[in-house]
N, CA and C atoms as an extended XYZ file, in Angstrom:
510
Properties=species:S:1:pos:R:3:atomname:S:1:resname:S:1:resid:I:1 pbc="F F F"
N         0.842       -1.179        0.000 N   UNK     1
C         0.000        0.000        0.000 CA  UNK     1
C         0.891        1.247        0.000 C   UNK     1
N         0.191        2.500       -1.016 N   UNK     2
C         1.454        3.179       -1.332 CA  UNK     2
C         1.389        4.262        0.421 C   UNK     2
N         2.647        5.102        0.110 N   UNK     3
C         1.795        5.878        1.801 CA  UNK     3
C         2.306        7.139        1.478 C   UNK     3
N         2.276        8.284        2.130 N   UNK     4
C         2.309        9.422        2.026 CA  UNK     4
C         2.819       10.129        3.413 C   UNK     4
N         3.017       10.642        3.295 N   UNK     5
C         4.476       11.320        4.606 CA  UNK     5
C         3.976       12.900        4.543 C   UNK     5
N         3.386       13.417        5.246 N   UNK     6
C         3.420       15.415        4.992 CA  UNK     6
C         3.594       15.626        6.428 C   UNK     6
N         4.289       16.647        6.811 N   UNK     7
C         4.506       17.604        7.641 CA  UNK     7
C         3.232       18.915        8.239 C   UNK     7
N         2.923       18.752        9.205 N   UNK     8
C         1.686       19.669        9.213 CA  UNK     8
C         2.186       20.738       10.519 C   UNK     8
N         2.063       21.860        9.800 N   UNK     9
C         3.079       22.576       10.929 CA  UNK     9
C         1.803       24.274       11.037 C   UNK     9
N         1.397       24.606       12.582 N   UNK    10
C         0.437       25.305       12.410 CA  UNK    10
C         1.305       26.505       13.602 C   UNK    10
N         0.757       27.539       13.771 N   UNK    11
C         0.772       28.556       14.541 CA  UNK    11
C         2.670       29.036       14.599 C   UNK    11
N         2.474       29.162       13.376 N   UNK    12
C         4.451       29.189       13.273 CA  UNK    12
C         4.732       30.851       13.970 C   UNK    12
N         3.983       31.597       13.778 N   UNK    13
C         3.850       33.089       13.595 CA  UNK    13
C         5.200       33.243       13.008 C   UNK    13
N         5.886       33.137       12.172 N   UNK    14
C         6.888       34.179       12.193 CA  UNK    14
C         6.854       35.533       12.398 C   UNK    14
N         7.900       36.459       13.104 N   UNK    15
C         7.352       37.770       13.159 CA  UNK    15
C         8.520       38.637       12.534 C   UNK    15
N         9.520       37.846       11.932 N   UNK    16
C        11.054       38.399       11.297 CA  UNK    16
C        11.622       39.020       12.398 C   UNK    16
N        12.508       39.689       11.636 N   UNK    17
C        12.883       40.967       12.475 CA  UNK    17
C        12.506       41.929       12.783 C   UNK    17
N        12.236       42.537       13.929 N   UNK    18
C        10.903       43.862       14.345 CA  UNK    18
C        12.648       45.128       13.634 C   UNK    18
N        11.728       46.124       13.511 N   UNK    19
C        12.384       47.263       12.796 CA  UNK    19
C        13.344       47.428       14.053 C   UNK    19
N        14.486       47.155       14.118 N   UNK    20
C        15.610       48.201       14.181 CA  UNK    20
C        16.356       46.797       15.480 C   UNK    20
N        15.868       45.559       15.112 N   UNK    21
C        16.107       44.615       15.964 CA  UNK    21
C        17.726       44.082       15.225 C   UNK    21
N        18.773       43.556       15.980 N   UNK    22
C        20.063       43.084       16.036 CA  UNK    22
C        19.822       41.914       15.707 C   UNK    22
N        18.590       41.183       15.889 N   UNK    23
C        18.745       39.119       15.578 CA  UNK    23
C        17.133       39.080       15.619 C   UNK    23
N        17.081       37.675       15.502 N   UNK    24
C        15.802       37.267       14.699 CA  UNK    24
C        15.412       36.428       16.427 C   UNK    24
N        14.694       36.919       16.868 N   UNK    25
C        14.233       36.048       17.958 CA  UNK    25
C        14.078       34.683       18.073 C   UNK    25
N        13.030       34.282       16.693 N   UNK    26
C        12.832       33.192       15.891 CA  UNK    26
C        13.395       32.469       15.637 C   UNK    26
N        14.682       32.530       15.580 N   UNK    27
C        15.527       31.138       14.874 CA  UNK    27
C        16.160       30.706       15.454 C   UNK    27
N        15.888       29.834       17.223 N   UNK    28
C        15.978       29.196       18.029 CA  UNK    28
C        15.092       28.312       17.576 C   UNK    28
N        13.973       28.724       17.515 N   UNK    29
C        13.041       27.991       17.986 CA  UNK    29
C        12.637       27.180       16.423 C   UNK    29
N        12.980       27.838       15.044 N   UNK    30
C        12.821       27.345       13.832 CA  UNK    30
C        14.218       26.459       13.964 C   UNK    30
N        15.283       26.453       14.679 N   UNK    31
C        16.064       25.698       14.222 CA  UNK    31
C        16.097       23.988       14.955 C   UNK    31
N        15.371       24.200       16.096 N   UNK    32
C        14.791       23.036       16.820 CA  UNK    32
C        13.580       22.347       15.915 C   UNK    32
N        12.701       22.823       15.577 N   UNK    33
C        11.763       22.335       14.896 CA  UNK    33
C        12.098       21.822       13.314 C   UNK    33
N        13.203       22.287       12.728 N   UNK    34
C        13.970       21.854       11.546 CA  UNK    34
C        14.785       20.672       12.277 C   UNK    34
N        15.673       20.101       12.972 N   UNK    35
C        16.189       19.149       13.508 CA  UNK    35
C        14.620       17.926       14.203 C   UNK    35
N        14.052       18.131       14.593 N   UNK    36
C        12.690       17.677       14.567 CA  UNK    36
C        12.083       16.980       13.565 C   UNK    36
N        11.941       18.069       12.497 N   UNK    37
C        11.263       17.256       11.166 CA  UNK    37
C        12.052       16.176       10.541 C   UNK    37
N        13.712       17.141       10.544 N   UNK    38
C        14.520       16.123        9.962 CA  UNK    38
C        14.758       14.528       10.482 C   UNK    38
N        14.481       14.550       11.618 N   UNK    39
C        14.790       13.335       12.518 CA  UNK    39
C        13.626       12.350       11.625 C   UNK    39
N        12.349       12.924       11.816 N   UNK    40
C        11.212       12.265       11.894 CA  UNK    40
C        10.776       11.460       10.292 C   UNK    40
N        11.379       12.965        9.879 N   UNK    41
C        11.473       12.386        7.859 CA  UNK    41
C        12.246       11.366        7.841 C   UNK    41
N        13.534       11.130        8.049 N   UNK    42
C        14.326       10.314        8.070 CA  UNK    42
C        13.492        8.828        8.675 C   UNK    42
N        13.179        9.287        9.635 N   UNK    43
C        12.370        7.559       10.486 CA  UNK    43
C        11.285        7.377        9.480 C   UNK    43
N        10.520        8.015        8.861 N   UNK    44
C         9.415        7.737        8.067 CA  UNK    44
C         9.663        7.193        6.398 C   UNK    44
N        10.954        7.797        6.328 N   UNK    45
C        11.275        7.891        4.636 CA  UNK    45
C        10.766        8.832        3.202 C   UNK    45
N        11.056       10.130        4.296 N   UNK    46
C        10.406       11.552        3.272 CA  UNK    46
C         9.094       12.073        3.390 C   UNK    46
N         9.229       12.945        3.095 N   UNK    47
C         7.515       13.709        3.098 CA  UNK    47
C         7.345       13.949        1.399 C   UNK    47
N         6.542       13.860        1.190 N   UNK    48
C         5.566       14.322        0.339 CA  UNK    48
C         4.936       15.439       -0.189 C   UNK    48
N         4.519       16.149        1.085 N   UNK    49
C         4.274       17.654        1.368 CA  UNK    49
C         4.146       17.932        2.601 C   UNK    49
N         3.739       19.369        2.650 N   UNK    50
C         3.798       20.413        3.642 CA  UNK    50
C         2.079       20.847        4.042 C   UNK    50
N         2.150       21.066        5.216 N   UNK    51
C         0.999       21.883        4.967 CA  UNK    51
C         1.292       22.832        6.358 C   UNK    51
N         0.595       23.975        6.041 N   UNK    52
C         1.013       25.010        6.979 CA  UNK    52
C        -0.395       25.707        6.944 C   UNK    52
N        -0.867       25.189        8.317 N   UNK    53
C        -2.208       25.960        8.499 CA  UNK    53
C        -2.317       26.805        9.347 C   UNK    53
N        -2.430       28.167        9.244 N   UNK    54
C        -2.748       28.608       10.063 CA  UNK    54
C        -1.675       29.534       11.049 C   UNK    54
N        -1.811       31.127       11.341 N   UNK    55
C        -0.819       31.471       11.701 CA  UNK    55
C         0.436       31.736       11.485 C   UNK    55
N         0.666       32.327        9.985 N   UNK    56
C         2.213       31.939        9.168 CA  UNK    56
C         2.593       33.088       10.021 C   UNK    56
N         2.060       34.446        9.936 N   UNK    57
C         2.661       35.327       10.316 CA  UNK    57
C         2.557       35.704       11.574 C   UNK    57
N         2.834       36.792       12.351 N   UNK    58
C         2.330       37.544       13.667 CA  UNK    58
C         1.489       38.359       13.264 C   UNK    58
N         1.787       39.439       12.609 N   UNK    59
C         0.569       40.279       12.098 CA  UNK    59
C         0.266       40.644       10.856 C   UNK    59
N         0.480       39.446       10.248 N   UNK    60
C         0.222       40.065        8.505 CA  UNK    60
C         1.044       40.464        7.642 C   UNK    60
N         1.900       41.230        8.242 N   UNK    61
C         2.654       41.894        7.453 CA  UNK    61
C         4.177       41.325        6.664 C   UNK    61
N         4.321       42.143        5.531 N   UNK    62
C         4.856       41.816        4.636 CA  UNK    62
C         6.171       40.927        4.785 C   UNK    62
N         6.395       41.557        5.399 N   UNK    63
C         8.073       41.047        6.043 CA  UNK    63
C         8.047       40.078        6.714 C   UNK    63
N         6.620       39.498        7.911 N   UNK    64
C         6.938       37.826        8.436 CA  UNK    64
C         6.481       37.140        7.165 C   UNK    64
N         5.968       37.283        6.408 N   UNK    65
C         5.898       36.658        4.950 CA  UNK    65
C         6.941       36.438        4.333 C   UNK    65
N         7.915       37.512        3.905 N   UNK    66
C         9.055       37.302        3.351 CA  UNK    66
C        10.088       36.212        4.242 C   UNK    66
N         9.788       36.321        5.838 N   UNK    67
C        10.841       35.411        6.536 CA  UNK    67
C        10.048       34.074        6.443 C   UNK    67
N         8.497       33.829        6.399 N   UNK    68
C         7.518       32.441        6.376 CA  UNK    68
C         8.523       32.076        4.835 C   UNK    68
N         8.448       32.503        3.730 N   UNK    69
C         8.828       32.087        2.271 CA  UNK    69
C         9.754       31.659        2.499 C   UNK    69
N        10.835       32.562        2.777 N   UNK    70
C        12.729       31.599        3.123 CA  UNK    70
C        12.486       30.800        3.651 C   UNK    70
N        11.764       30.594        4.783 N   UNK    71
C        11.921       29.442        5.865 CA  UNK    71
C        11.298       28.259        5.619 C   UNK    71
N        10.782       28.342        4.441 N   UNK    72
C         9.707       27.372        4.047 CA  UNK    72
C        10.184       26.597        2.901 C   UNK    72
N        10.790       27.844        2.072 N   UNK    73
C        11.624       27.088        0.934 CA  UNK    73
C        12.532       26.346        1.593 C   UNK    73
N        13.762       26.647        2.425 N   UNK    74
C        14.508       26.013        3.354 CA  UNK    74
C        13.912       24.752        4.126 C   UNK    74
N        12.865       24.642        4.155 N   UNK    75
C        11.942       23.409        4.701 CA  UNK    75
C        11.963       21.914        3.440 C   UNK    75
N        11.648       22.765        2.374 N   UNK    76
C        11.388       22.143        1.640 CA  UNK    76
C        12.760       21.269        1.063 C   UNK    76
N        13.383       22.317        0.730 N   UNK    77
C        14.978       21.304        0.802 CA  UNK    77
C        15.585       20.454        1.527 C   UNK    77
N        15.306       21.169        2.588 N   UNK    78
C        15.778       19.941        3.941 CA  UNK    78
C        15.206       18.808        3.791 C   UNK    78
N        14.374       18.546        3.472 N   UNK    79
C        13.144       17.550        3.989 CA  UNK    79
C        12.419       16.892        2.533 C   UNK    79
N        12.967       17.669        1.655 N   UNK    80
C        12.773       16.500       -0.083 CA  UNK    80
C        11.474       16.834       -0.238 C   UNK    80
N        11.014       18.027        0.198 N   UNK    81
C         9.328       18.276       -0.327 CA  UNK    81
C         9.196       18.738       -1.583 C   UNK    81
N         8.369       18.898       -2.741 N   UNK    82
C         8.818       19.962       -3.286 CA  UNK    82
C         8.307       21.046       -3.310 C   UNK    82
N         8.212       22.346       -3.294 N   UNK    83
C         7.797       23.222       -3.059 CA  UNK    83
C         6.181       23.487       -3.591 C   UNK    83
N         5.867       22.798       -4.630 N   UNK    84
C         4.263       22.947       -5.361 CA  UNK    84
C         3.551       21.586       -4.569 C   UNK    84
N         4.084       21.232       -3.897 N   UNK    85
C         3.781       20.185       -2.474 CA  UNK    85
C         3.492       21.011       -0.667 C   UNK    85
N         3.137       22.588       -0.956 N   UNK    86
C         3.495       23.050        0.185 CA  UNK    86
C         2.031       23.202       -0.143 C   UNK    86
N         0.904       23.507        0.930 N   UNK    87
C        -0.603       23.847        0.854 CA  UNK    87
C        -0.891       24.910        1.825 C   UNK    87
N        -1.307       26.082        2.549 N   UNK    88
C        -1.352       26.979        3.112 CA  UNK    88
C        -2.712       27.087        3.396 C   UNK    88
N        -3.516       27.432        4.456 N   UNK    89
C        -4.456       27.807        5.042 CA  UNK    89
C        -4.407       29.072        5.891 C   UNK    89
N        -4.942       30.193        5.619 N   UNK    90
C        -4.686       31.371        6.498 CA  UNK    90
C        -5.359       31.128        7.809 C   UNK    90
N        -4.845       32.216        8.569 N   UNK    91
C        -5.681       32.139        9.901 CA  UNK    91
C        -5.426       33.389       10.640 C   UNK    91
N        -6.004       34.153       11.698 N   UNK    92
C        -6.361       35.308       12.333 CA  UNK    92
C        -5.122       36.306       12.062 C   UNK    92
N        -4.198       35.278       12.496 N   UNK    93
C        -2.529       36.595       12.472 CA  UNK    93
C        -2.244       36.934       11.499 C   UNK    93
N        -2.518       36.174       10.085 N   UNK    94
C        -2.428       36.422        8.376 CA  UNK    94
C        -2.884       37.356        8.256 C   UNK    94
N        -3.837       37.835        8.827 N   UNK    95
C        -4.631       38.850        8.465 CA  UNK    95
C        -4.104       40.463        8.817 C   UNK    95
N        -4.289       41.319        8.021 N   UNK    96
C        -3.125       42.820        7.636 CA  UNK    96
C        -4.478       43.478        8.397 C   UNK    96
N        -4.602       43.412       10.226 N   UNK    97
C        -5.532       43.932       10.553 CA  UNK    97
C        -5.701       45.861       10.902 C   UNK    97
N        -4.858       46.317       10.469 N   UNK    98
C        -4.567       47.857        9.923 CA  UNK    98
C        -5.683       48.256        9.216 C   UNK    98
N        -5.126       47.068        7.771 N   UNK    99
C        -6.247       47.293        6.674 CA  UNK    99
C        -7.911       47.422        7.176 C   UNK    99
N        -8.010       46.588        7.851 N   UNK   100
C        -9.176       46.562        8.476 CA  UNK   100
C        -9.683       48.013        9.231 C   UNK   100
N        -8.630       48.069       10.113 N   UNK   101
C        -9.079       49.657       10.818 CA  UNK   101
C        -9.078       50.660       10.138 C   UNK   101
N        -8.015       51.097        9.003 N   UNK   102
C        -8.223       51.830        8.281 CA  UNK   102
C        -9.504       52.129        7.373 C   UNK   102
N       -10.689       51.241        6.873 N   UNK   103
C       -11.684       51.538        6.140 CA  UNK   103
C       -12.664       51.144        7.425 C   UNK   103
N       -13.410       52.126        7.369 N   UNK   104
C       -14.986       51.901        7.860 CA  UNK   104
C       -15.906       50.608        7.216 C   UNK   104
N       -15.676       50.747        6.138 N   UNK   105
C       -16.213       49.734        5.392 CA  UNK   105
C       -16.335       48.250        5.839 C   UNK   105
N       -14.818       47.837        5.963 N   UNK   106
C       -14.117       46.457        6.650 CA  UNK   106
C       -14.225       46.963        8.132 C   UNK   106
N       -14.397       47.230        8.437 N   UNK   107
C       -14.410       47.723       10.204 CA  UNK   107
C       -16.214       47.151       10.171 C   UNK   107
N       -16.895       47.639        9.375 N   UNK   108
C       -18.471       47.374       10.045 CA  UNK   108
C       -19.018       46.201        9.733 C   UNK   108
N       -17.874       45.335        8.135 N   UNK   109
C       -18.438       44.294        8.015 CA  UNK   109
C       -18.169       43.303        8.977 C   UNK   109
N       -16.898       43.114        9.951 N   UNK   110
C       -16.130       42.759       10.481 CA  UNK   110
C       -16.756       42.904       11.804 C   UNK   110
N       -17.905       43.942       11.998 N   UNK   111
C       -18.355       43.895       13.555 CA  UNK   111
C       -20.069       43.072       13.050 C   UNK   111
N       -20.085       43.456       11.814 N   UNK   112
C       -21.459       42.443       11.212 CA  UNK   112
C       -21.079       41.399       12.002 C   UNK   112
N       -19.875       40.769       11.238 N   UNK   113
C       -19.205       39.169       11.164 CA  UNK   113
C       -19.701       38.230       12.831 C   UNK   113
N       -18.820       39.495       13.667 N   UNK   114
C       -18.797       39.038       15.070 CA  UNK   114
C       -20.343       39.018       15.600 C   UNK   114
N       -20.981       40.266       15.214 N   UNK   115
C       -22.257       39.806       16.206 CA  UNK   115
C       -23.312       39.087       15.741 C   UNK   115
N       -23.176       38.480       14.577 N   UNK   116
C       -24.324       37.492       13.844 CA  UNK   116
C       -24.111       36.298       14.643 C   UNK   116
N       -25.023       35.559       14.601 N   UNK   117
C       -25.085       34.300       15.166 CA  UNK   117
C       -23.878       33.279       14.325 C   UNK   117
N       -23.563       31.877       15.039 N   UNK   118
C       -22.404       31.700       14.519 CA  UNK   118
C       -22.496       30.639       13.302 C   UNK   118
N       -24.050       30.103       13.343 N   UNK   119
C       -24.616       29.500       12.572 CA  UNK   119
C       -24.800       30.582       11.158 C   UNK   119
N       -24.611       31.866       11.320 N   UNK   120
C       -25.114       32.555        9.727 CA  UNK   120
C       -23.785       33.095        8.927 C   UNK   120
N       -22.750       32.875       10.215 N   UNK   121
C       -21.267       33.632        9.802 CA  UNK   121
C       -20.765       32.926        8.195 C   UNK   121
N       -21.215       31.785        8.019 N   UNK   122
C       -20.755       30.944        6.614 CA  UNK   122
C       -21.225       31.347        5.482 C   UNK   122
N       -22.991       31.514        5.623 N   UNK   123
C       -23.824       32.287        4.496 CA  UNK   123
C       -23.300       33.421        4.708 C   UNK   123
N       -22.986       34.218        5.286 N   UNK   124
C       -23.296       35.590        4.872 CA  UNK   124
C       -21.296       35.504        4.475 C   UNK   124
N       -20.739       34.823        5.042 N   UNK   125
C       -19.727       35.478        4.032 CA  UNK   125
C       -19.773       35.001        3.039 C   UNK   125
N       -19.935       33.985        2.603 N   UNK   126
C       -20.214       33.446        0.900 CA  UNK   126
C       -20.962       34.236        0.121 C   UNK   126
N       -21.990       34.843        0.979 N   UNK   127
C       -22.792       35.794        0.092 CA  UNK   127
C       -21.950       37.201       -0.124 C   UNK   127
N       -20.998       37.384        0.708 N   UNK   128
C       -20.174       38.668        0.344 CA  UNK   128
C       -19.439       38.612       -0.433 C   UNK   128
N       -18.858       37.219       -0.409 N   UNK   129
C       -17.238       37.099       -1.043 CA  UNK   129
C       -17.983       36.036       -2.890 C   UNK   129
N       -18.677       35.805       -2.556 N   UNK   130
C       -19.347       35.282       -4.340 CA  UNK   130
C       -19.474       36.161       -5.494 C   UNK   130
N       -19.506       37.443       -5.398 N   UNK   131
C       -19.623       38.378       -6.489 CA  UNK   131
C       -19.782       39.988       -5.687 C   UNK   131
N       -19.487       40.473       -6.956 N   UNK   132
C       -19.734       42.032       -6.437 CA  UNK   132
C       -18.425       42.890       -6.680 C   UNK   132
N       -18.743       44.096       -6.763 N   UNK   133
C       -17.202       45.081       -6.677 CA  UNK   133
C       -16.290       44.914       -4.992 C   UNK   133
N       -17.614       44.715       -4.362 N   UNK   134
C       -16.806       44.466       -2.848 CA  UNK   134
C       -15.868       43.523       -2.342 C   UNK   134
N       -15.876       42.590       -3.558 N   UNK   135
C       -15.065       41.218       -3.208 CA  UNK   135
C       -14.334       41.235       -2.914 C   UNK   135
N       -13.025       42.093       -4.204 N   UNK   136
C       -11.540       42.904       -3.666 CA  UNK   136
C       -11.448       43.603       -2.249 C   UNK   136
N       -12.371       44.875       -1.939 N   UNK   137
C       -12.125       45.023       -0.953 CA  UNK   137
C       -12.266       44.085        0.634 C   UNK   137
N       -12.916       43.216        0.668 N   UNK   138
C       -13.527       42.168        1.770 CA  UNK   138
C       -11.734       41.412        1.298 C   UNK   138
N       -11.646       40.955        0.793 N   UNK   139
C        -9.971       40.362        0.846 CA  UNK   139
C        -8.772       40.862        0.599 C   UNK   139
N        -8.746       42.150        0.954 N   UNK   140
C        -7.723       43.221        0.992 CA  UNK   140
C        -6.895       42.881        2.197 C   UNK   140
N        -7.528       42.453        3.590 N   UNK   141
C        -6.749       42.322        4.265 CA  UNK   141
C        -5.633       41.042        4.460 C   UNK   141
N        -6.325       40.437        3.028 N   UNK   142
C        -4.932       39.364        3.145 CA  UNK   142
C        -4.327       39.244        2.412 C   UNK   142
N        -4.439       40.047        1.548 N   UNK   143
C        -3.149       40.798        0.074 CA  UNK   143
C        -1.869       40.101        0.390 C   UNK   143
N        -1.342       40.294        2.013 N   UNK   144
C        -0.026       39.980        2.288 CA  UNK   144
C        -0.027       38.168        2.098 C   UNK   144
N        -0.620       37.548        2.829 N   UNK   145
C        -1.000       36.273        3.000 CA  UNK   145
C        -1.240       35.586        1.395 C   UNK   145
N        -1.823       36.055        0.924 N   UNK   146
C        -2.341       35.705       -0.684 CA  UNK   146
C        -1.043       35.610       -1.354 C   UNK   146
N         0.408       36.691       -1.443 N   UNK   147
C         1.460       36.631       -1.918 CA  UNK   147
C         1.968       35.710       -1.625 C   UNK   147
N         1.625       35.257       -0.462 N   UNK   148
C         2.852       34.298       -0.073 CA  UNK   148
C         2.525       33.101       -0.872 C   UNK   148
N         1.021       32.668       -0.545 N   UNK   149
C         0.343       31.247       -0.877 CA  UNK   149
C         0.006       31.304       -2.126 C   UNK   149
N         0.790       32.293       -2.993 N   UNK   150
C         0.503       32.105       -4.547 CA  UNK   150
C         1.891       31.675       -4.680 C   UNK   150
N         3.035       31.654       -3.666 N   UNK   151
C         4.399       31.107       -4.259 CA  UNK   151
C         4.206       29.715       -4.381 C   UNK   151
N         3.624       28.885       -3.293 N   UNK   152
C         3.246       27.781       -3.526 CA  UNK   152
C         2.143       26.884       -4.711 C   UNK   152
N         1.549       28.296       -4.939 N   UNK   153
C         0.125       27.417       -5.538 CA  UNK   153
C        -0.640       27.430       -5.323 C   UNK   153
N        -1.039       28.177       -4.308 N   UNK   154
C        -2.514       27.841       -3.402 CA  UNK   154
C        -3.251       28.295       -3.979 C   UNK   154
N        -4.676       28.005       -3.671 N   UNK   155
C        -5.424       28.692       -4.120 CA  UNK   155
C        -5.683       30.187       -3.564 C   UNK   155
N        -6.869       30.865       -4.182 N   UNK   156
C        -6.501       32.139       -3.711 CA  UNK   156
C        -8.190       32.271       -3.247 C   UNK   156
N        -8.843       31.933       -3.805 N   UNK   157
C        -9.702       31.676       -3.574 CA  UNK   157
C       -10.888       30.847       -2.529 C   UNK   157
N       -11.764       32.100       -1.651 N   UNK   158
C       -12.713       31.577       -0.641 CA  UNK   158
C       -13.384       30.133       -0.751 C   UNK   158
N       -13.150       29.310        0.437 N   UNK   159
C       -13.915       28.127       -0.128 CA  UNK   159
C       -14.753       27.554        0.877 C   UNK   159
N       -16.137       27.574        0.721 N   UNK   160
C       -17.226       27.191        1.619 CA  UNK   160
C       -18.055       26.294        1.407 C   UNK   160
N       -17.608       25.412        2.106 N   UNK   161
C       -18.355       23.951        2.507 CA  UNK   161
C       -20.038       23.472        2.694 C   UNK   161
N       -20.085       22.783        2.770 N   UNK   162
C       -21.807       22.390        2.943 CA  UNK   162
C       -22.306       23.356        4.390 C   UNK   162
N       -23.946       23.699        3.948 N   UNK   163
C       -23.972       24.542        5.394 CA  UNK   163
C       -24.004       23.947        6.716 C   UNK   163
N       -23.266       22.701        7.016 N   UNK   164
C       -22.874       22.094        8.349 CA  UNK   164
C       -21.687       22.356        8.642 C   UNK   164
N       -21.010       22.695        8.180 N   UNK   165
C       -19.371       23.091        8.456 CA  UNK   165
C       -19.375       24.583        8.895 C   UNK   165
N       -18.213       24.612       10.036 N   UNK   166
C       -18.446       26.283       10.295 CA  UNK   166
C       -17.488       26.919       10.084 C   UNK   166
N       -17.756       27.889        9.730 N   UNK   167
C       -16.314       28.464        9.202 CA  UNK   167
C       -15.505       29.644       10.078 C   UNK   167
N       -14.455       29.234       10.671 N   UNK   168
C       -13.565       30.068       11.451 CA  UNK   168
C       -12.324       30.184       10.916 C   UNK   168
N       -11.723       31.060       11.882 N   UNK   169
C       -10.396       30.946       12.147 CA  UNK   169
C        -9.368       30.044       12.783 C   UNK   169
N        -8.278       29.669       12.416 N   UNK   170
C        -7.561       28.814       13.255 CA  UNK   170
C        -6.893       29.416       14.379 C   UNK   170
């Protein structure tokens, strides 16, 4: 029976280097978790792919993206993945929540979001994000997140499940 080996690695935040910082806080703790995988690939006999759900960045922004990409490509080498083998799922910290405060717009849909019941949160964003000029703006705040998960392949695109599934954040 054939088998399949992936790596599932969630709440990484990278946060890079904060502006005007001497070292990367981070790469203690990425370099333990790279000796980790490697151990484990090795006992298993390779991965296959990656998947990284959830939490790539600290706050969205451009730059823990640029350090999530290196560190990921660097994953991928280590560990014999290949890179169009990596799958991405955003989640709360992906999100460029500035963007959000900055427009009224995303600020009121966003307090819609929270005070609807949690059973309607799925329809009504499908009904936002399915058509309209508003579409772009409703996924503005993950412009940053979207760059990244188009290096891989991902899709870019909202995807909503039967109405029994609920749809959150990780």
């Amino acid at each position: 029976m054939p088998s399949f080996g992936f790596a599932h690695l969630s709440d990484i935040h990278l946060a890079g280097y904060a502006e005007g910082a001497l070292f990367d806080l981070d790469s203690d703790v990425r370099a333990e978790l790279e000796l980790d995988l490697e151990r484990v690939t090795e006992e298993v006999g390779g991965l296959d792919a990656i998947l990284v759900a959830g939490d790539i960045a600290g706050k969205g922004l451009q730059r823990e993206f640029d350090v999530a990409a290196t560190w990921v490509d660097s994953l991928c080498e280590l560990l014999g993945a290949p890179p169009e083998r990596v799958y991405c799922v955003p989640g709360n910290h992906d999100i460029t929540w500035d963007v959000i405060a900055a427009d009224p717009v995303l600020d009121a849909v966003q307090e819609q979001l929270l005070t609807c019941r949690v059973e309607e949160v799925a329809g009504r964003l499908e009904g936002m994000l399915s058509s309209g000029p508003h579409r772009g703006l409703l996924l503005a705040a993950l412009e940053n997140y979207n760059a990244f998960a188009a290096r891989y392949g991902c899709g870019r695109t909202p995807f909503f499940g039967p109405p029994t599934v609920r749809v959150g954040w990780m």
